[in-house]
Structure formats: structure tokens, C-alpha cells
Amino acid sequence: MTSGKTLALTLLGAKGRWRMWEFALWLVAIAATFLLPSQLLILTEVAILALFAVSLDLILGYAGIVSLGHTAFFGLGAYAAGILARDYVTEPVTGLVFAGLVSGLFGLATSFLVLRGSDLTRLMTTFGVAMLLAELGNQMAWLTGGADGLSGISMSPILGLFEFDLWGRNGYIYCLAVLIVLTFIARRIVNSPFGLSLMAIKRNPRRAAMLGISPKRRIVVIYAISAAYAGMAGALLTQTTSFVSPDVLAFHRSADVLLVLVIGGAGYLYGGIFGAIIFTLLRDWLSVATPQYWMFWIGLILVAIVMIGRERLTGWPALLARSLRGKSEPAGKETP
Amino acid sequence: MITRRHFMASAAAIAMLSVAAPSFAADTVKIGLILPMTGPFASTGRQVEAGVRAYMALNGDTAGGKKVEIVLRDDAGTADQTRRIAQELVVNDKVSMLMGFGLTPLAMAVAPVISQAKVPAIITSATTSAIMSKSDFFVRTSMAGPQSAVPVATWAVQNGLKRVVTLVTDYGPGHDIEKGFTDQFKKDGGEIVEAVRVPLQNPDFAPFLQRVRDAKPDAVFVFVPAGVGSLFMKQFVDRGLADAGIKLIATGDVTDDDLLGAIGDPALGVITGHFYSAAHDSPENKAFVQQVKDSAKMRANFMAVGGFDAMHLAYAALAKTNGDTDGTKLINAMKGMEWTSPRGPISIDPATRDIVQDIYIRKVEKKDGELYNVEFSTFKKIHDPFVAK
């Protein structure tokens, strides 16, 4: 499949069509609620990381903005949801929307920083914003609990009906539902004319501008949407753990989510989801097997993934789709 | 080993008595040990694990008639990992107790889980005062808030150090220690010339030490996390504060036993207050230090003794309940427990579930070619200064 043909297909909107493996993925994820009752906590973590990675994919994969500080929005959402739950409203969905709004607005405010400069400047500014927030979170102990973290959150049942249980069942269903809904919306966004214009900007901003597409306004919009997504992922983390640790703003989270996207492949939304599944399960499995040395093994495996899959990295979706389309039971081995 | 006859017998027993004790068929008690084994706080994890293993090596693996099994998991110092692992250990592995928690947020994160599941959690490392009130199922064997700082204040005033600058790392435990020291120091008639706070990330102490030097105090009181103690000591010497006649007094974190060798001679003569020194003179401590040295190839520090005592507390509680693993019974058994630890006599305050222990004033000296914190003065039975009284 040549890139010209892919582009043509994209432009024709065929990319927006639903694939079999997408349905299969979500069915497996839903089935996991019943089939893997003892693994729901780790699956919750996968769902949250996946949503976070999807949010990064929106700007990295579609608008070509490299960010080393995406956790700024994740952490802000986590704190927003935490503070709201501690002091005002304990209902999770309200907190989710609130966190999305707060992070989205912050994304809007800081989006003007990523309009300027090249990739390297963007790396530095996004990184800087995240560092600033991390230090603010540490210093404003009266609001955030400082280095001790934000505790004393007790969530009320979801929509007043479903309580967060110790087995993590309702927590998982909640996170999965949010992930599904938000992925569907993201899908609509990237397959709309707006999404296509973003990809045009990613390929060549100057040419896009010549064609009458204003890069700035579009980047501002997608950056704010992405920030809102990350904020909601942060809110999910707060709500399922009833605690906000200062490390939600730590650098390693930005690095992890970038890694997740690299593993899964950027630019087709599901990369974040597959990446999150692989990364979390690998990390969990290795850290149980060797609590002291798992970082060595995960490092080795990640290097191997990138080395072996380097040429195919951007071609993974096509490859995946092609290999899965031939089988009757698709996506089974990729999902838990 | 469970033979078929055993199984039949227990099945029959269940049928006859129709009791549903959660730990019925299990002759094993599982303890979930959650520690940062990787990442910046890996040294804490290594030490605590060494302490836990040393206790089991010295005291066997049965308590209250049950076999004790440790399930070690790494949380890499990330709070949401700690929380998930704790939840999984409780739900899937059916652990009867949790143990570990390297930092305050990591302990805080599990509070909702242990309250809901009614599983006792023994804190081996995190020290802030605020943790204990978050759940009735927390017990602590490390240190209660600024326990180690308060006696240093008293000692300083008694020894003619009246004008002091405080220098602490700018995060929760640092603030606790600064306040604990300052309150006591002022009460005893000392004067705080200046309070300096150093950022937690990438500390460069040079400009702060210059401020200390310019203030010309009798002494500087220091708290920094154990890891950066050696960096601090090096810069302290480089800046010539000792030559300017400024004495260094600190909490034991600065002259951590594990790092003292690496700090080297600049540490000689530093006065610190702490609850544990590897040089503590008692048969319990000699056995403990030797065991850690033999099995883990390192010198035991205050983190290791936290793990060691956590295991003692778990064993003693199990013995007291005759192997009953009901969380509420275990936590009640732990309250008021007293024993002689390698660090000296300690007890668990029945009201706060926090540790009550002696704090020693020590001086770094050379013994048999190695540096040690040699204890020369003892403050008996110190409570958490923020909670007690």
C-alpha cells in the first residue's frame, strides 16, 4: 500500500469506516469484566493510561506536536477532580467533566506556547509548563497537600448508583465506559474535515497555510481538546484511587505516555490503547517476576521492540488490520 | 503439605461446624510487602527488605502456629501503583497484613483500601505525622514525625548552642522536622537566626550554605533526605563552614549508616539525633547487624531496623491472636505492644498506633577503621511531638 493511496483513501473518508478489529477490541475489553475478575485493577490502570495516550496521540499523531510535558494536563485534571471531590462534589461524573474543563482551559491558555518554534522548542516549553505545575503543586500545600499528596477524598457512587468496590469492578466499568465514549468522539474528530486539515498541517504547515488552512487556530483547538482528554484521564486516576500523589505531575509520566505511544504507534488513536496494554501488562508481569531488576528487562524489551519494529512502526495499524482481517477471531492475542 | 486426607478432614470440619472463617483452610499467613525496589528510593526498599529477611532468618517463619509468607512487590515509589498493588494483594492474594511504604504519599494512598478491607498496614519507612490519622489500621515502626529532631533541640541548648540556623529540604517531612525542632528550641530558650529551605529536586546546597555562613550562627541544624546526605556533607566542608566555627547538628538521615562510609572523613564529629545506629551496643543489635551483613552484604541502617521491627510486630500480634488473622483483632493485639528492638526499647502507643522510642544523640567517630554514629546520650520514650501531650 503506497502512502499516496493511503492519503487518497484518507481524503475520501474511508478511514472513518468501522473495522472488525475495533469492535473485537471493545468486546474483549467489556468481556474482561466478567472473565478476569481478579485483574480488574490492572485493567483499570490500562484504561486510564490508554486514555492518556489517546490524548497525546491527538496532538502528536495528528497535529505533529511533540510534548514532553503532557502530564501537566493529566496532573491538573487529577488535582482538579481531587479538590472538587474533597471540598465540594463527590459525584465522579461531575468531577470528570470539571477536570476536563479545567485542563482544557489550561490547554487553551498554554496552547499559544506551542505555536511558536520547532519541535525542540516545543519539547522545552511543554516540559517547562509541566515543571512549573509540579512545583506549584508542591508549594501550595494548603490546597494540594504538597509533598504528602491530596488525601481525604471519598467518592460517592457513580451517578449516585454504582459504588467503587474493593475488587475494582465498577471502577473498571466506569473507566472503560469513559475510554470508549471519548475514543469514539476522538475518532469523529480526527475523521472530520477538521482532522484532515490537521494532518495536512502536520505534513507541511506552510503548504497548508497556502491552501487556506490556518494552522494556528486548528492547533489551538486540538491542543485544548487533547488537554481536556488528559485531564479526564487524570480525574479517573484520582477517582479510582481516592488519592492524588504529587507524582501525577512528575516527568516520568510524560515520558511513560510518550513511550506508550511509541510502542503502539502514533497517528491512529488505537496506538495509545495497544501501547498501554503492552506497556502495563509487561511492566506488571516483569515487576512481579523480578521486583528488583524488572527495569532492566523492560528496557531491553522496549529497545528490541523499537529496533525490530522500526520500519513498521508507523505501518503497524495497516499491518495489524491486514493480518487481523484474515482471521475469524481477530484481536484476541492483542488484548488481555 | 495438604494431603487428600487433610483436605477431607477440613471439608468435613467445615461442614460440621459451618463456620466461615476467611483464613480457615490456610495454615499460611501472607504478608504483603510493598516497597520502592526501583527508582530513586530503591535504597529504602533494599534496606527494609533486608531487615524483614533478617528477622525471618533469625526467628524462623512460623508465628502463632502459622507459616508466614512474604509477598514482595515493587511500587517504584509511585503512589497509584502502591494503591493498586495493595488492593490486589488484599483481594487476590488474600494477605492478612500489609507492610512497607517508603514515602508519605505512598502510605497515604493505601489508607482507603486498608480501612475498607480492615487489613492492618505496618509502616516501615514513611514518617510524617499526618499519616496515622488517615486510617485506624495503620501502625508504625519507623519514626513518628519529627521525633528525632526534638531531642537535638534540647541537647543543643544544654550544650551552649543558642543561635541556630535551620536548613531543611522543602517537603512534608522537612517542614515537620523544622517545626518540631524550632518549637522545642525556642521553648528551651534558643534563638532561630534564620530558617532556610532547600528544594527537593536537584539540590545544590552552595548558595544556601553561604547564607548560613553569613548569618554567623553557633550551629546549623540540618535535615535532608538520606540520599543527598553525602552531597550535603561535601559542600558543607567545601564552603568552609566548619572552619568558620559553625557546628553541624542534624537528624540521623544526614549520617545514614548505609552512606556514612561513602561520605568519609568530612562526617567526623557531626552530632546527630536519631532512633537507630548500627553501633548501638546490645546483643539484639549485634545479631541483627551481623545477619544483614551476611545475607544482604551491607550495613543495616534505620530503614532496615524499621522492616525488622515491623516483622517482629507482625509475629507478636499473630502469637497473641493464636494465629487468628482477623484484621481488627490483629490491630488490637499490636496496640500497646512493647519489646526490645535492635535500636533499643520501643513500644506502640495504644492511642495513636504510633511508635514510642528512645532518641539517641550520637557523634560520628572512627571505630575499627570504619565510621559509625556513636551514641553518647539518650532521651527516653519520645512520642510524636505533634500528637502527644
XYZ file of C-alpha atoms in Angstrom:
725
model
C 0.000 0.000 0.000
C 1.654 3.207 -1.051
C 1.451 6.322 1.046
C -0.230 8.111 -1.828
C -3.000 5.608 -1.872
C -3.371 5.768 1.912
C -3.625 9.508 1.685
C -6.196 9.262 -1.051
C -8.236 6.802 0.981
C -7.979 9.095 3.953
C -9.145 12.020 1.961
C -12.042 10.016 0.710
C -13.103 9.428 4.258
C -12.829 5.662 4.018
C -10.673 5.760 7.108
C -13.674 6.654 9.175
C -15.269 3.304 8.470
C -15.502 0.882 11.352
C -13.166 -2.053 11.291
C -13.877 -5.517 12.627
C -10.916 -5.477 14.971
C -12.129 -2.304 16.606
C -15.378 -3.962 17.587
C -13.478 -7.053 18.669
C -11.168 -4.962 20.872
C -14.019 -3.298 22.696
C -15.939 -6.555 23.030
C -12.912 -8.228 24.597
C -12.461 -5.244 26.918
C -16.090 -5.474 28.022
C -15.937 -9.251 28.345
C -12.908 -8.882 30.630
C -15.246 -7.501 33.293
C -16.709 -10.968 33.649
C -13.854 -13.167 32.525
C -10.996 -11.661 34.525
C -12.478 -10.522 37.846
C -9.098 -10.699 39.583
C -7.352 -8.492 37.019
C -9.757 -5.564 37.008
C -7.454 -3.242 38.942
C -4.630 -3.544 36.464
C -7.115 -3.256 33.599
C -8.379 -0.035 35.151
C -4.825 1.231 35.050
C -4.552 0.185 31.414
C -7.759 2.050 30.563
C -6.541 5.239 32.252
C -3.120 5.100 30.624
C -4.790 4.337 27.289
C -6.980 7.428 27.551
C -3.928 9.487 28.455
C -2.067 8.100 25.442
C -5.046 8.755 23.153
C -4.952 12.361 24.285
C -1.260 12.602 23.421
C -1.921 10.936 20.080
C -4.385 13.711 19.239
C -1.593 16.278 19.267
C 1.412 14.112 18.391
C -0.113 11.787 15.845
C -2.458 14.252 14.204
C -1.019 17.713 14.710
C 2.635 16.728 14.973
C 3.276 18.464 18.285
C 5.905 16.646 20.324
C 5.257 17.104 24.026
C 7.456 16.159 26.955
C 5.105 17.704 29.469
C 1.756 16.196 28.677
C 1.378 15.118 32.274
C 0.778 18.781 33.156
C -2.802 18.318 31.963
C -3.096 14.835 33.429
C -1.930 16.073 36.825
C -4.022 19.211 36.699
C -7.101 17.109 35.983
C -6.184 14.741 38.789
C -5.851 17.603 41.268
C -8.971 19.365 39.968
C -11.043 16.222 40.424
C -9.429 15.573 43.805
C -10.013 19.041 45.197
C -13.584 19.120 43.892
C -14.281 15.741 45.487
C -12.638 16.656 48.781
C -14.306 20.023 49.256
C -17.469 20.197 47.168
C -18.976 17.484 44.968
C -18.134 13.812 45.425
C -20.039 12.524 42.403
C -17.456 11.142 39.920
C -19.032 12.104 36.573
C -19.339 15.731 37.678
C -15.690 15.613 38.716
C -14.734 14.109 35.383
C -16.398 16.904 33.432
C -14.983 19.527 35.777
C -11.452 18.157 35.426
C -11.843 18.065 31.656
C -12.916 21.707 31.636
C -10.106 22.875 33.902
C -7.429 21.044 31.926
C -8.987 22.054 28.646
C -8.935 25.725 29.613
C -5.359 25.421 30.783
C -4.537 23.726 27.489
C -6.165 26.607 25.664
C -4.160 29.112 27.676
C -0.843 27.359 27.105
C -1.508 26.341 23.504
C -0.072 29.653 22.363
C 3.303 28.481 23.631
C 3.419 25.539 21.237
C 2.522 27.687 18.248
C 5.981 29.130 18.195
C 9.179 27.424 17.308
C 10.150 23.998 16.155
C 9.919 20.577 17.785
C 12.825 21.258 20.095
C 11.323 24.492 21.388
C 8.031 22.720 21.905
C 9.729 19.977 23.879
C 11.235 22.586 26.147
C 8.108 24.699 26.614
C 5.836 21.728 27.323
C 8.423 20.326 29.693
C 8.723 23.723 31.375
C 4.972 24.083 31.862
C 4.819 20.648 33.494
C 7.721 21.516 35.798
C 6.052 24.765 36.790
C 2.843 22.984 37.688
C 4.711 20.293 39.608
C 6.449 22.908 41.733
C 3.193 24.821 42.253
C 1.519 21.617 43.389
C 4.361 21.037 45.822
C 4.326 24.585 47.216
C 0.574 25.156 47.500
C 0.267 22.645 50.300
C -2.862 24.317 51.703
C -4.693 23.341 48.524
C -2.910 20.286 47.181
C -1.466 18.673 50.281
C 2.036 19.391 48.975
C 4.512 16.545 49.000
C 2.209 14.420 51.174
C -0.344 14.229 48.404
C -4.027 15.060 48.439
C -5.895 12.701 50.715
C -9.261 12.611 52.411
C -11.181 12.072 49.192
C -14.171 9.783 49.492
C -16.043 9.334 46.246
C -19.779 8.841 46.244
C -21.303 6.220 43.927
C -21.058 6.855 40.178
C -24.203 8.773 39.120
C -25.433 8.002 42.619
C -25.868 4.329 41.693
C -22.634 2.362 41.462
C -20.217 2.364 44.351
C -16.464 1.913 43.876
C -15.870 -1.593 45.244
C -12.705 -3.143 46.601
C -12.491 -5.519 43.648
C -12.368 -2.604 41.267
C -15.288 -3.857 39.185
C -17.343 -0.697 38.978
C -14.163 1.350 38.744
C -13.151 -0.623 35.660
C -16.559 -0.401 34.018
C -16.577 3.342 34.667
C -13.097 3.896 33.228
C -13.796 1.666 30.252
C -17.050 3.486 29.519
C -15.271 6.830 29.623
C -12.479 5.483 27.407
C -14.949 4.111 24.859
C -17.030 7.275 24.703
C -14.003 9.561 24.444
C -12.298 7.359 21.843
C -15.463 7.446 19.750
C -15.546 11.212 19.973
C -11.847 11.422 19.115
C -12.497 9.182 16.157
C -15.176 11.529 14.923
C -12.878 14.489 15.373
C -9.896 13.060 13.511
C -12.012 11.728 10.655
C -13.800 15.013 10.177
C -12.616 17.710 7.738
C -11.048 19.338 10.780
C -8.994 16.198 11.425
C -7.925 16.045 7.792
C -6.810 19.656 7.877
C -4.763 18.860 10.979
C -2.957 16.113 9.145
C -2.283 18.485 6.313
C -0.731 20.862 8.815
C 1.359 18.055 10.249
C 2.741 17.192 6.853
C 3.567 20.708 5.829
C 2.301 23.712 7.766
C 3.361 26.202 5.127
C 1.598 24.390 2.311
C -1.481 24.001 4.482
C -1.473 27.716 5.063
C -1.194 28.304 1.325
C -4.253 26.111 0.839
C -6.209 28.361 3.148
C -5.949 26.255 6.317
C -4.973 28.383 9.264
C -2.584 26.206 11.298
C -2.699 28.332 14.421
C -6.381 28.182 15.159
C -6.554 24.477 14.471
C -3.559 23.692 16.646
C -5.056 25.740 19.475
C -8.326 23.804 19.236
C -6.794 20.317 19.094
C -4.340 21.184 21.861
C -7.194 22.233 24.129
C -9.173 19.088 23.295
C -6.132 16.935 23.963
C -5.568 18.715 27.274
C -9.174 18.083 28.268
C -8.754 14.391 27.462
C -5.592 14.167 29.557
C -7.367 15.983 32.392
C -10.178 13.467 32.320
C -7.668 10.616 32.410
C -6.162 12.247 35.490
C -9.611 12.573 37.031
C -10.210 8.853 36.504
C -6.971 8.092 38.321
C -7.968 10.281 41.252
C -11.445 8.840 41.450
C -10.425 5.190 41.291
C -7.650 5.620 43.850
C -9.260 8.339 46.058
C -5.860 9.955 46.343
C -3.686 12.366 44.402
C 0.031 11.861 44.654
C 2.356 14.719 43.693
C 3.943 12.411 41.152
C 0.939 12.844 38.805
C 2.902 15.870 37.639
C 6.275 14.136 37.600
C 8.368 13.941 34.482
C 8.333 10.152 34.313
C 4.635 10.195 33.500
C 5.182 12.374 30.452
C 7.974 10.053 29.393
C 5.896 6.925 30.011
C 2.987 8.126 27.920
C 5.307 9.053 25.069
C 6.831 5.596 25.320
C 3.397 4.006 25.275
C 2.575 5.863 22.093
C 5.874 4.875 20.523
C 5.210 1.222 21.310
C 1.705 1.294 19.923
C 2.364 3.673 17.055
C 1.108 7.226 16.742
C -1.492 8.618 14.406
C -4.392 6.161 14.543
C -5.762 6.576 18.104
C -5.615 2.870 18.883
C -1.831 3.049 19.132
C -2.222 4.528 22.582
C -4.594 1.764 23.595
C -2.439 -1.090 22.326
C 0.651 0.579 23.723
C -0.983 0.961 27.140
C -1.975 -2.704 27.160
C 1.502 -3.890 26.215
C 3.356 -1.462 28.485
C 1.252 -2.000 31.621
C 0.995 -5.771 31.354
C 4.681 -6.122 30.570
C 5.626 -3.911 33.490
C 3.302 -5.694 35.883
C 4.373 -9.145 34.802
C 8.074 -8.316 34.998
C 7.844 -6.467 38.296
C 6.157 -9.472 39.883
C 8.725 -11.836 38.401
C 11.764 -9.784 39.431
C 10.903 -6.910 41.800
C 14.492 -5.645 41.808
C 15.566 -5.964 38.192
C 12.416 -5.585 36.114
C 13.517 -2.199 34.804
C 16.457 -3.847 33.086
C 14.209 -6.299 31.274
C 11.602 -3.767 30.306
C 14.344 -1.539 28.937
C 15.737 -4.403 26.896
C 12.325 -5.362 25.548
C 11.496 -1.778 24.636
C 14.759 -1.380 22.768
C 14.016 -4.635 20.977
C 10.510 -3.511 20.048
C 11.773 -0.280 18.586
C 14.688 -1.938 16.778
C 12.644 -4.733 15.244
C 9.541 -2.742 14.542
C 11.279 0.441 13.496
C 10.347 0.399 9.823
C 6.891 -0.807 10.553
C 6.205 1.429 13.475
C 4.035 3.833 11.531
C 2.805 0.944 9.435
C 1.643 -1.061 12.432
C -2.023 -0.138 12.045
C -2.103 -1.216 8.411
C -0.129 -4.333 9.218
C -2.323 -5.098 12.173
C -5.504 -4.514 10.251
C -4.292 -6.626 7.354
C -3.222 -9.552 9.496
C -6.338 -9.406 11.627
C -8.776 -9.090 8.781
C -7.742 -12.501 7.513
C -8.626 -14.259 10.759
C -12.042 -15.166 12.033
C -11.319 -14.314 15.696
C -9.426 -11.066 15.477
C -7.634 -9.043 18.121
C -7.672 -11.901 20.600
C -3.961 -12.012 21.201
C -3.507 -8.285 21.481
C -5.926 -7.810 24.316
C -5.889 -9.207 27.822
C 1.619 -30.206 52.547
C -2.072 -30.710 52.108
C -2.872 -34.363 51.578
C -6.237 -35.599 50.488
C -6.985 -36.788 53.995
C -6.256 -33.334 55.351
C -8.495 -31.888 52.752
C -11.323 -34.313 53.524
C -10.919 -33.672 57.211
C -11.080 -29.943 56.822
C -14.002 -30.215 54.430
C -15.815 -32.325 56.986
C -14.933 -29.860 59.698
C -16.337 -27.016 57.660
C -19.493 -28.957 57.004
C -19.941 -29.864 60.664
C -19.132 -26.557 62.238
C -20.354 -24.498 59.300
C -18.039 -21.692 60.220
C -16.714 -19.442 57.522
C -13.526 -18.013 58.877
C -11.740 -16.390 55.947
C -8.413 -17.978 56.756
C -9.745 -21.389 57.608
C -8.033 -23.736 55.233
C -4.868 -21.688 55.189
C -2.042 -22.636 57.507
C -0.133 -19.849 55.865
C -0.334 -16.186 56.712
C 0.604 -13.942 53.842
C 2.120 -10.534 54.427
C 2.212 -8.136 51.510
C 5.447 -6.150 51.464
C 5.192 -3.108 49.181
C 8.429 -1.207 48.721
C 10.140 1.021 46.209
C 12.629 -1.537 44.870
C 13.433 0.527 41.783
C 13.632 4.250 41.079
C 15.168 6.997 43.224
C 14.115 5.398 46.523
C 15.356 1.896 45.770
C 17.855 2.058 48.642
C 14.944 2.341 51.085
C 13.378 -0.753 49.583
C 16.597 -2.731 49.710
C 17.195 -1.875 53.350
C 13.662 -2.634 54.511
C 13.622 -5.914 52.651
C 16.975 -6.837 54.188
C 15.534 -6.071 57.640
C 12.459 -8.194 57.002
C 14.501 -11.115 55.693
C 16.949 -10.799 58.590
C 14.086 -11.144 61.055
C 12.829 -14.268 59.335
C 16.329 -15.726 59.190
C 16.810 -15.169 62.911
C 13.325 -16.100 64.124
C 12.070 -18.715 61.695
C 9.000 -18.487 59.540
C 6.241 -19.527 61.912
C 4.222 -17.281 64.183
C 1.081 -18.067 66.176
C 1.203 -21.608 64.792
C 1.119 -20.439 61.193
C 3.664 -20.288 58.456
C 4.445 -16.716 57.467
C 4.956 -15.932 53.821
C 6.174 -12.620 52.409
C 4.842 -11.377 49.084
C 7.230 -8.659 47.899
C 6.012 -6.178 45.300
C 7.720 -3.121 43.844
C 5.786 0.137 43.546
C 8.742 2.166 42.176
C 7.786 4.932 44.596
C 4.614 5.797 42.652
C 1.504 6.238 44.773
C -1.128 4.909 42.391
C 0.960 1.769 41.909
C 1.163 1.339 45.666
C -2.565 1.676 45.925
C -3.303 -0.809 43.152
C -0.780 -3.326 44.431
C -2.208 -3.056 47.947
C -5.698 -3.619 46.605
C -4.577 -6.607 44.532
C -2.696 -8.129 47.436
C -5.786 -7.832 49.624
C -8.319 -9.009 47.052
C -6.364 -11.590 45.037
C -3.559 -12.788 47.301
C -5.665 -12.547 50.481
C -2.839 -11.090 52.522
C -3.545 -10.626 56.229
C -1.230 -7.689 56.697
C 0.487 -5.102 54.555
C 3.927 -3.732 55.228
C 6.383 -1.261 53.764
C 5.563 2.169 52.234
C 8.719 4.102 51.509
C 7.292 7.621 51.392
C 4.419 9.547 52.901
C 2.228 9.725 49.766
C 2.657 6.001 49.235
C 1.276 5.280 52.696
C -1.473 7.862 52.310
C -2.623 6.222 49.086
C -3.419 2.897 50.734
C -5.429 4.385 53.619
C -8.822 3.955 51.900
C -8.008 0.356 50.953
C -6.967 -0.810 54.392
C -9.895 0.950 56.070
C -12.351 -0.668 53.699
C -10.753 -4.129 53.826
C -9.855 -3.926 57.548
C -6.297 -5.074 56.942
C -3.528 -3.750 59.208
C -0.673 -1.935 57.473
C 2.680 -1.599 59.227
C 4.642 1.427 58.027
C 8.357 0.684 57.899
C 9.655 3.955 56.497
C 7.309 6.905 55.926
C 7.470 9.311 58.861
C 5.065 12.268 58.594
C 2.662 12.760 61.481
C -0.355 13.175 59.208
C -0.422 9.554 58.022
C -1.620 7.912 61.226
C -4.951 9.705 61.354
C -5.907 8.597 57.836
C -6.825 5.068 58.847
C -7.352 3.132 62.065
C -5.411 0.258 60.550
C -2.035 1.976 60.307
C 0.727 1.025 62.748
C 4.224 2.423 62.516
C 7.675 1.044 63.297
C 9.816 3.730 61.657
C 9.604 7.133 63.275
C 6.751 9.362 64.371
C 7.001 12.791 62.760
C 9.915 14.911 63.951
C 10.680 12.531 66.822
C 14.395 12.660 66.150
C 14.637 16.457 65.851
C 13.161 17.486 69.202
C 15.865 15.961 71.442
C 18.517 17.575 69.241
C 16.997 20.971 70.087
C 17.137 20.264 73.809
C 20.664 18.940 73.569
C 21.837 21.961 71.586
C 20.587 24.464 74.168
C 22.073 22.454 77.007
C 25.423 22.476 75.246
C 25.599 26.170 74.630
C 24.412 26.332 71.039
C 21.962 29.195 71.447
C 21.851 30.773 67.973
C 20.955 28.304 65.269
C 20.061 28.417 61.574
C 17.777 25.634 60.390
C 18.256 24.151 56.927
C 15.692 21.612 55.778
C 14.565 20.130 52.485
C 11.397 21.768 51.275
C 8.799 18.991 51.501
C 6.407 17.470 54.056
C 8.844 15.684 56.375
C 11.238 18.642 56.159
C 8.537 21.058 57.297
C 7.578 18.702 60.128
C 11.162 18.486 61.324
C 11.751 22.218 61.024
C 8.676 22.927 63.127
C 9.449 20.203 65.650
C 12.976 21.484 66.145
C 12.055 25.175 66.187
C 9.213 24.791 68.703
C 11.365 22.870 71.147
C 14.416 25.053 70.599
C 12.512 28.270 71.333
C 10.851 26.683 74.354
C 14.261 25.818 75.743
C 15.432 29.395 75.225
C 17.308 29.215 71.936
C 17.132 31.650 69.072
C 16.464 30.699 65.437
C 18.517 33.153 63.404
C 17.198 32.078 60.049
C 15.121 29.242 58.545
C 16.414 28.068 55.180
C 14.559 25.667 52.904
C 16.263 23.819 50.057
C 14.328 22.468 47.067
C 13.821 18.714 46.914
C 14.721 18.405 43.233
C 18.370 18.692 42.189
C 19.662 20.227 45.382
C 22.675 22.482 45.150
C 23.419 23.477 48.708
C 26.159 26.012 47.958
C 24.067 29.227 47.910
C 22.096 28.134 50.968
C 25.238 27.284 52.883
C 26.596 30.720 52.033
C 23.500 32.247 53.602
C 24.083 30.120 56.678
C 27.685 31.271 56.846
C 26.736 34.929 56.519
C 24.288 34.600 59.395
C 27.168 33.516 61.716
C 25.188 31.191 63.987
C 26.620 28.893 66.689
C 25.361 25.911 64.748
C 23.293 24.886 61.753
C 20.563 22.302 62.194
C 20.079 20.188 59.090
C 17.548 17.745 57.737
C 17.928 16.371 54.225
C 16.620 13.051 52.836
C 19.120 10.257 53.393
C 20.174 10.023 49.731
C 21.634 13.526 49.437
C 23.427 13.457 52.793
C 26.804 12.801 51.212
C 26.394 15.673 48.742
C 25.449 17.965 51.585
C 28.425 16.978 53.697
C 30.809 17.538 50.819
C 29.509 21.031 50.151
C 29.436 21.808 53.862
C 33.159 21.151 54.012
C 33.907 22.907 50.707
C 32.181 26.063 51.892
C 34.373 26.138 54.975
C 31.548 26.347 57.487
C 33.357 24.127 59.924
C 36.401 26.432 59.732
C 34.146 29.396 60.431
C 33.264 27.753 63.728
C 29.734 26.768 62.764
C 28.812 23.412 64.286
C 26.708 20.941 62.342
C 23.822 19.284 64.151
C 21.327 17.146 62.289
C 18.857 14.306 62.284
C 20.316 10.871 61.622
C 19.227 10.962 57.989
C 22.290 13.040 57.126
C 24.737 10.499 58.540
C 22.781 7.432 57.391
C 24.705 4.262 58.312
C 24.350 2.979 54.776
C 26.061 6.060 53.329
C 28.463 7.017 56.090
C 31.328 5.101 54.502
C 30.806 6.968 51.233
C 30.685 10.360 52.955
C 34.010 9.640 54.561
C 36.062 11.755 56.933
C 34.196 15.067 56.459
C 31.462 13.492 58.585
C 33.755 13.046 61.598
C 32.446 14.840 64.663
C 28.974 15.585 63.289
C 26.333 15.475 66.037
C 23.022 13.905 65.121
C 19.883 12.722 66.857
C 18.203 9.540 65.707
C 16.475 6.357 66.776
C 18.955 3.889 65.383
C 22.663 3.447 64.939
C 24.352 0.316 63.669
C 26.817 0.881 66.510
C 24.102 0.591 69.196
C 25.569 -1.629 71.898
C 23.210 -4.541 72.569
C 23.155 -8.266 71.791
C 19.954 -7.812 69.745
C 21.624 -5.246 67.548
C 24.820 -7.259 67.118
C 22.843 -10.251 65.842
C 20.767 -8.030 63.566
C 23.691 -6.138 62.046
C 25.610 -9.360 61.510
C 22.640 -11.033 59.821
C 22.070 -8.133 57.424
C 25.784 -8.010 56.662
C 25.909 -11.739 55.935
C 22.800 -12.037 53.818
C 22.468 -8.641 52.139
C 26.143 -7.583 52.115
C 25.523 -4.131 53.515
C 25.403 -2.236 56.760
C 21.947 -2.120 58.262
C 20.516 1.385 58.617
C 17.388 2.868 60.187
C 15.240 1.685 57.282
C 16.323 -1.927 57.812
C 15.510 -1.765 61.501
C 12.046 -0.437 60.555
C 11.484 -3.571 58.493
C 12.897 -5.807 61.205
C 10.588 -4.376 63.846
C 7.599 -4.485 61.518
C 8.145 -8.225 61.251
C 8.502 -8.527 64.996
C 5.230 -6.693 65.451
C 3.508 -8.943 62.914
C 4.863 -12.093 64.582
C 3.986 -10.911 68.070
C 0.463 -9.945 67.010
C -0.072 -13.343 65.405
C 1.201 -15.055 68.543
C -1.178 -13.000 70.639
C -4.211 -13.858 68.498
C -3.092 -17.509 68.246
C -2.872 -17.245 64.509
C -6.218 -15.509 64.033
C -5.813 -13.224 61.033
C -8.875 -11.049 61.569
C -7.666 -7.509 60.864
C -9.360 -5.848 63.819
C -8.033 -8.471 66.239
C -4.533 -8.104 64.845
C -4.542 -4.339 65.117
C -5.829 -4.541 68.693
C -3.097 -7.040 69.514
C -0.497 -4.630 68.172
C -1.637 -1.709 70.300
C 0.483 -1.281 73.385
C 2.994 -3.926 72.308
C 6.425 -3.451 73.897
C 9.683 -5.109 73.006
C 13.427 -4.702 72.770
C 14.390 -3.908 69.242
C 17.925 -3.727 67.845
C 17.535 0.039 68.266
C 16.645 -0.270 71.974
C 13.357 -0.464 73.913
C 10.311 0.536 71.854
C 6.528 0.312 72.123
C 3.382 1.008 70.140
C 1.255 3.792 71.619
C -2.197 2.205 72.116
C -3.943 5.516 71.372
C -2.138 6.613 68.222
C -0.760 3.235 66.981
C 2.462 5.140 66.510
C 5.920 4.202 67.723
C 7.327 5.409 71.034
C 11.087 5.105 71.224
C 14.318 6.424 72.689
C 16.205 9.015 70.694
C 19.962 8.931 70.904
C 22.390 11.785 70.440
C 25.358 10.474 68.501
C 28.690 11.651 67.228
C 30.411 10.333 64.116
C 33.608 8.555 65.162
C 36.007 6.087 63.671
C 35.795 2.552 65.064
C 37.901 -0.280 63.645
C 38.663 1.810 60.579
C 35.018 2.499 59.781
C 32.822 5.472 60.559
C 29.956 4.968 62.986
C 27.367 7.073 64.743
C 28.426 6.507 68.341
C 25.631 7.122 70.828
C 26.523 9.155 73.923
C 23.260 10.495 75.276
C 19.722 9.114 75.406
C 16.333 10.812 75.535
C 13.857 8.253 76.812
C 10.457 7.387 75.397
C 9.862 10.146 72.893
C 6.340 10.399 71.454
C 5.328 12.137 68.249
C 5.745 15.750 69.408
C 2.804 16.916 67.254
C 0.300 14.422 68.607
C 1.238 13.538 72.153
C 0.579 15.926 75.034
